[in-house]
Short mmCIF file of N, CA and C in Angstrom, two decimals:
data_model
loop_
_atom_site.label_atom_id
_atom_site.label_comp_id
_atom_site.label_asym_id
_atom_site.label_seq_id
_atom_site.Cartn_x
_atom_site.Cartn_y
_atom_site.Cartn_z
N MET A 284 43.90 -12.96 -29.88
CA MET A 284 44.24 -14.34 -30.14
C MET A 284 44.11 -15.18 -28.86
N ILE A 285 44.51 -14.58 -27.73
CA ILE A 285 44.43 -15.29 -26.45
C ILE A 285 42.95 -15.46 -26.08
N ASN A 286 42.13 -14.44 -26.37
CA ASN A 286 40.70 -14.58 -26.06
C ASN A 286 40.04 -15.69 -26.84
N ARG A 287 40.42 -15.84 -28.10
CA ARG A 287 39.91 -16.89 -28.94
C ARG A 287 40.33 -18.25 -28.42
N ARG A 288 41.59 -18.34 -28.01
CA ARG A 288 42.12 -19.63 -27.52
C ARG A 288 41.44 -19.95 -26.18
N ALA A 289 41.24 -18.95 -25.35
CA ALA A 289 40.57 -19.18 -24.08
C ALA A 289 39.12 -19.58 -24.28
N SER A 290 38.46 -18.99 -25.22
CA SER A 290 37.07 -19.35 -25.48
C SER A 290 36.97 -20.77 -26.00
N TYR A 291 37.89 -21.19 -26.87
CA TYR A 291 37.90 -22.59 -27.34
C TYR A 291 38.16 -23.53 -26.18
N PHE A 292 39.07 -23.15 -25.31
CA PHE A 292 39.41 -23.99 -24.16
C PHE A 292 38.23 -24.20 -23.23
N PHE A 293 37.57 -23.10 -22.88
CA PHE A 293 36.43 -23.17 -21.98
C PHE A 293 35.23 -23.86 -22.59
N SER A 294 35.02 -23.63 -23.90
CA SER A 294 33.89 -24.34 -24.53
C SER A 294 34.17 -25.85 -24.60
N THR A 295 35.41 -26.23 -24.81
CA THR A 295 35.78 -27.64 -24.80
C THR A 295 35.59 -28.22 -23.41
N LEU A 296 36.01 -27.47 -22.40
CA LEU A 296 35.79 -27.94 -21.01
C LEU A 296 34.31 -28.12 -20.68
N VAL A 297 33.49 -27.17 -21.12
CA VAL A 297 32.08 -27.27 -20.82
C VAL A 297 31.45 -28.52 -21.50
N LEU A 298 31.83 -28.72 -22.77
CA LEU A 298 31.33 -29.92 -23.49
C LEU A 298 31.83 -31.19 -22.82
N LEU A 299 33.07 -31.22 -22.38
CA LEU A 299 33.61 -32.39 -21.74
C LEU A 299 32.87 -32.69 -20.43
N PHE A 300 32.70 -31.70 -19.58
CA PHE A 300 32.05 -31.93 -18.32
C PHE A 300 30.56 -32.22 -18.48
N THR A 301 29.93 -31.65 -19.52
CA THR A 301 28.54 -31.94 -19.75
C THR A 301 28.35 -33.39 -20.16
N SER A 302 29.26 -33.91 -21.02
CA SER A 302 29.17 -35.29 -21.41
C SER A 302 29.49 -36.22 -20.24
N LEU A 303 30.41 -35.83 -19.38
CA LEU A 303 30.73 -36.61 -18.22
C LEU A 303 29.54 -36.68 -17.25
N LEU A 304 28.89 -35.54 -17.06
CA LEU A 304 27.70 -35.51 -16.20
C LEU A 304 26.58 -36.35 -16.76
N ALA A 305 26.42 -36.32 -18.06
CA ALA A 305 25.34 -37.13 -18.71
C ALA A 305 25.62 -38.61 -18.51
N GLN A 306 26.87 -39.00 -18.65
CA GLN A 306 27.23 -40.39 -18.44
C GLN A 306 27.10 -40.80 -16.97
N ALA A 307 27.36 -39.89 -16.10
CA ALA A 307 27.28 -40.21 -14.67
C ALA A 307 25.83 -40.41 -14.24
N GLN A 308 24.88 -39.81 -14.97
CA GLN A 308 23.47 -39.92 -14.59
C GLN A 308 22.89 -41.25 -15.01
N GLN A 309 23.56 -41.97 -15.96
CA GLN A 309 23.00 -43.22 -16.42
C GLN A 309 23.18 -44.28 -15.33
N GLN A 310 22.21 -45.22 -15.31
CA GLN A 310 22.29 -46.30 -14.34
C GLN A 310 23.34 -47.30 -14.83
N ASN A 311 24.18 -47.73 -13.93
CA ASN A 311 25.21 -48.71 -14.21
C ASN A 311 24.75 -50.05 -13.66
N THR A 312 24.53 -51.03 -14.55
CA THR A 312 24.08 -52.32 -14.08
C THR A 312 25.23 -53.23 -13.63
N GLU A 313 26.45 -52.86 -14.03
CA GLU A 313 27.60 -53.64 -13.56
C GLU A 313 27.99 -53.16 -12.19
N THR A 314 27.84 -54.04 -11.23
CA THR A 314 28.25 -53.70 -9.87
C THR A 314 29.12 -54.81 -9.36
N GLY A 315 30.33 -54.50 -9.13
CA GLY A 315 31.27 -55.44 -8.55
C GLY A 315 31.48 -55.12 -7.07
N PRO A 316 32.23 -55.95 -6.41
CA PRO A 316 32.43 -55.71 -4.95
C PRO A 316 33.22 -54.42 -4.71
N VAL A 317 34.17 -54.10 -5.62
CA VAL A 317 34.94 -52.85 -5.46
C VAL A 317 34.02 -51.66 -5.63
N ASN A 318 33.19 -51.67 -6.67
CA ASN A 318 32.29 -50.56 -6.96
C ASN A 318 31.32 -50.38 -5.80
N GLU A 319 30.78 -51.44 -5.30
CA GLU A 319 29.84 -51.35 -4.18
C GLU A 319 30.48 -50.79 -2.94
N MET A 320 31.74 -51.24 -2.68
CA MET A 320 32.44 -50.74 -1.51
C MET A 320 32.73 -49.22 -1.64
N LEU A 321 33.22 -48.81 -2.80
CA LEU A 321 33.52 -47.40 -3.00
C LEU A 321 32.28 -46.52 -2.90
N ARG A 322 31.19 -47.00 -3.47
CA ARG A 322 29.94 -46.23 -3.41
C ARG A 322 29.36 -46.19 -2.01
N SER A 323 29.42 -47.31 -1.29
CA SER A 323 28.81 -47.33 0.01
C SER A 323 29.60 -46.46 1.02
N ASN A 324 30.91 -46.38 0.82
CA ASN A 324 31.72 -45.54 1.73
C ASN A 324 31.80 -44.09 1.28
N GLY A 325 31.32 -43.82 0.07
CA GLY A 325 31.39 -42.46 -0.47
C GLY A 325 32.76 -42.10 -1.02
N LYS A 326 33.65 -43.08 -1.19
CA LYS A 326 34.98 -42.84 -1.68
C LYS A 326 35.07 -42.70 -3.16
N ILE A 327 34.02 -43.06 -3.87
CA ILE A 327 34.03 -42.91 -5.32
C ILE A 327 34.13 -41.46 -5.70
N TYR A 328 33.54 -40.56 -4.88
CA TYR A 328 33.63 -39.12 -5.13
C TYR A 328 35.03 -38.60 -4.95
N VAL A 329 35.74 -39.18 -4.01
CA VAL A 329 37.17 -38.81 -3.81
C VAL A 329 37.99 -39.18 -5.05
N VAL A 330 37.71 -40.36 -5.57
CA VAL A 330 38.45 -40.82 -6.77
C VAL A 330 38.14 -39.89 -7.96
N VAL A 331 36.88 -39.56 -8.13
CA VAL A 331 36.48 -38.67 -9.23
C VAL A 331 37.14 -37.31 -9.06
N VAL A 332 37.13 -36.76 -7.88
CA VAL A 332 37.76 -35.43 -7.64
C VAL A 332 39.24 -35.47 -7.91
N VAL A 333 39.91 -36.51 -7.47
CA VAL A 333 41.34 -36.62 -7.71
C VAL A 333 41.63 -36.71 -9.22
N LEU A 334 40.87 -37.45 -9.93
CA LEU A 334 41.07 -37.57 -11.38
C LEU A 334 40.80 -36.24 -12.06
N VAL A 335 39.78 -35.52 -11.65
CA VAL A 335 39.49 -34.20 -12.26
C VAL A 335 40.63 -33.21 -11.95
N ILE A 336 41.18 -33.24 -10.74
CA ILE A 336 42.28 -32.35 -10.37
C ILE A 336 43.52 -32.67 -11.21
N ILE A 337 43.79 -33.94 -11.39
CA ILE A 337 44.94 -34.33 -12.21
C ILE A 337 44.75 -33.89 -13.64
N PHE A 338 43.54 -34.09 -14.18
CA PHE A 338 43.27 -33.69 -15.56
C PHE A 338 43.40 -32.17 -15.73
N ILE A 339 42.86 -31.42 -14.81
CA ILE A 339 42.94 -29.96 -14.88
C ILE A 339 44.40 -29.50 -14.76
N GLY A 340 45.18 -30.13 -13.90
CA GLY A 340 46.61 -29.83 -13.79
C GLY A 340 47.35 -30.05 -15.07
N ILE A 341 47.06 -31.17 -15.71
CA ILE A 341 47.75 -31.48 -17.01
C ILE A 341 47.37 -30.45 -18.08
N ILE A 342 46.08 -30.06 -18.12
CA ILE A 342 45.63 -29.08 -19.08
C ILE A 342 46.31 -27.71 -18.82
N LEU A 343 46.35 -27.28 -17.57
CA LEU A 343 47.01 -26.01 -17.25
C LEU A 343 48.47 -26.03 -17.56
N TYR A 344 49.12 -27.17 -17.31
CA TYR A 344 50.54 -27.31 -17.62
C TYR A 344 50.80 -27.19 -19.14
N LEU A 345 49.94 -27.83 -19.92
CA LEU A 345 50.08 -27.77 -21.37
C LEU A 345 49.83 -26.34 -21.90
N ILE A 346 48.90 -25.64 -21.34
CA ILE A 346 48.62 -24.26 -21.73
C ILE A 346 49.82 -23.40 -21.41
N ARG A 347 50.35 -23.55 -20.22
CA ARG A 347 51.53 -22.77 -19.79
C ARG A 347 52.73 -23.09 -20.68
N LEU A 348 52.92 -24.33 -20.99
CA LEU A 348 54.02 -24.75 -21.85
C LEU A 348 53.86 -24.17 -23.26
N ASP A 349 52.64 -24.15 -23.76
CA ASP A 349 52.39 -23.59 -25.09
C ASP A 349 52.70 -22.11 -25.13
N ARG A 350 52.34 -21.38 -24.08
CA ARG A 350 52.62 -19.97 -24.02
C ARG A 350 54.13 -19.70 -23.96
N LYS A 351 54.87 -20.51 -23.25
CA LYS A 351 56.31 -20.34 -23.17
C LYS A 351 56.97 -20.61 -24.52
N ILE A 352 56.49 -21.64 -25.17
CA ILE A 352 57.04 -21.99 -26.49
C ILE A 352 56.73 -20.91 -27.51
N THR A 353 55.53 -20.38 -27.46
CA THR A 353 55.15 -19.27 -28.35
C THR A 353 56.02 -18.04 -28.11
N LYS A 354 56.25 -17.75 -26.86
CA LYS A 354 57.12 -16.62 -26.50
C LYS A 354 58.54 -16.81 -27.03
N LEU A 355 59.09 -18.02 -26.85
CA LEU A 355 60.40 -18.30 -27.33
C LEU A 355 60.45 -18.24 -28.91
N GLU A 356 59.42 -18.65 -29.54
CA GLU A 356 59.38 -18.59 -31.00
C GLU A 356 59.37 -17.12 -31.49
N HIS A 357 58.62 -16.27 -30.78
CA HIS A 357 58.59 -14.86 -31.15
C HIS A 357 59.95 -14.21 -30.89
N GLN A 358 60.63 -14.59 -29.81
CA GLN A 358 61.94 -14.05 -29.53
C GLN A 358 62.94 -14.51 -30.60
N GLN A 359 62.83 -15.73 -31.02
CA GLN A 359 63.72 -16.26 -32.06
C GLN A 359 63.49 -15.56 -33.37
N GLN A 360 62.23 -15.31 -33.72
CA GLN A 360 61.95 -14.61 -34.97
C GLN A 360 62.44 -13.16 -34.94
N SER A 361 62.33 -12.52 -33.80
CA SER A 361 62.76 -11.13 -33.71
C SER A 361 64.30 -10.99 -33.78
N LYS A 362 65.02 -12.04 -33.37
CA LYS A 362 66.46 -12.01 -33.47
C LYS A 362 66.96 -12.19 -34.89
N SER A 363 66.23 -12.96 -35.69
CA SER A 363 66.69 -13.18 -37.08
C SER A 363 66.24 -12.14 -38.03
#
């Protein structure tokens, strides 16, 4: 069951990052002063990396929380 859950998780991650990469390759015609500044200084990559790290952290936290809840449910069922 864990292998199935892990395979769903990783396939979802692959699809998500593939779609993000496809969108990143498109030309953006909207350029504002903030976008130009971030791109010229290379800081846009820092913003993207920070957002990805936060997203991965939230996903890992939810997986860990789900495992703990499942463990508590199994303990509760075995007591009754």
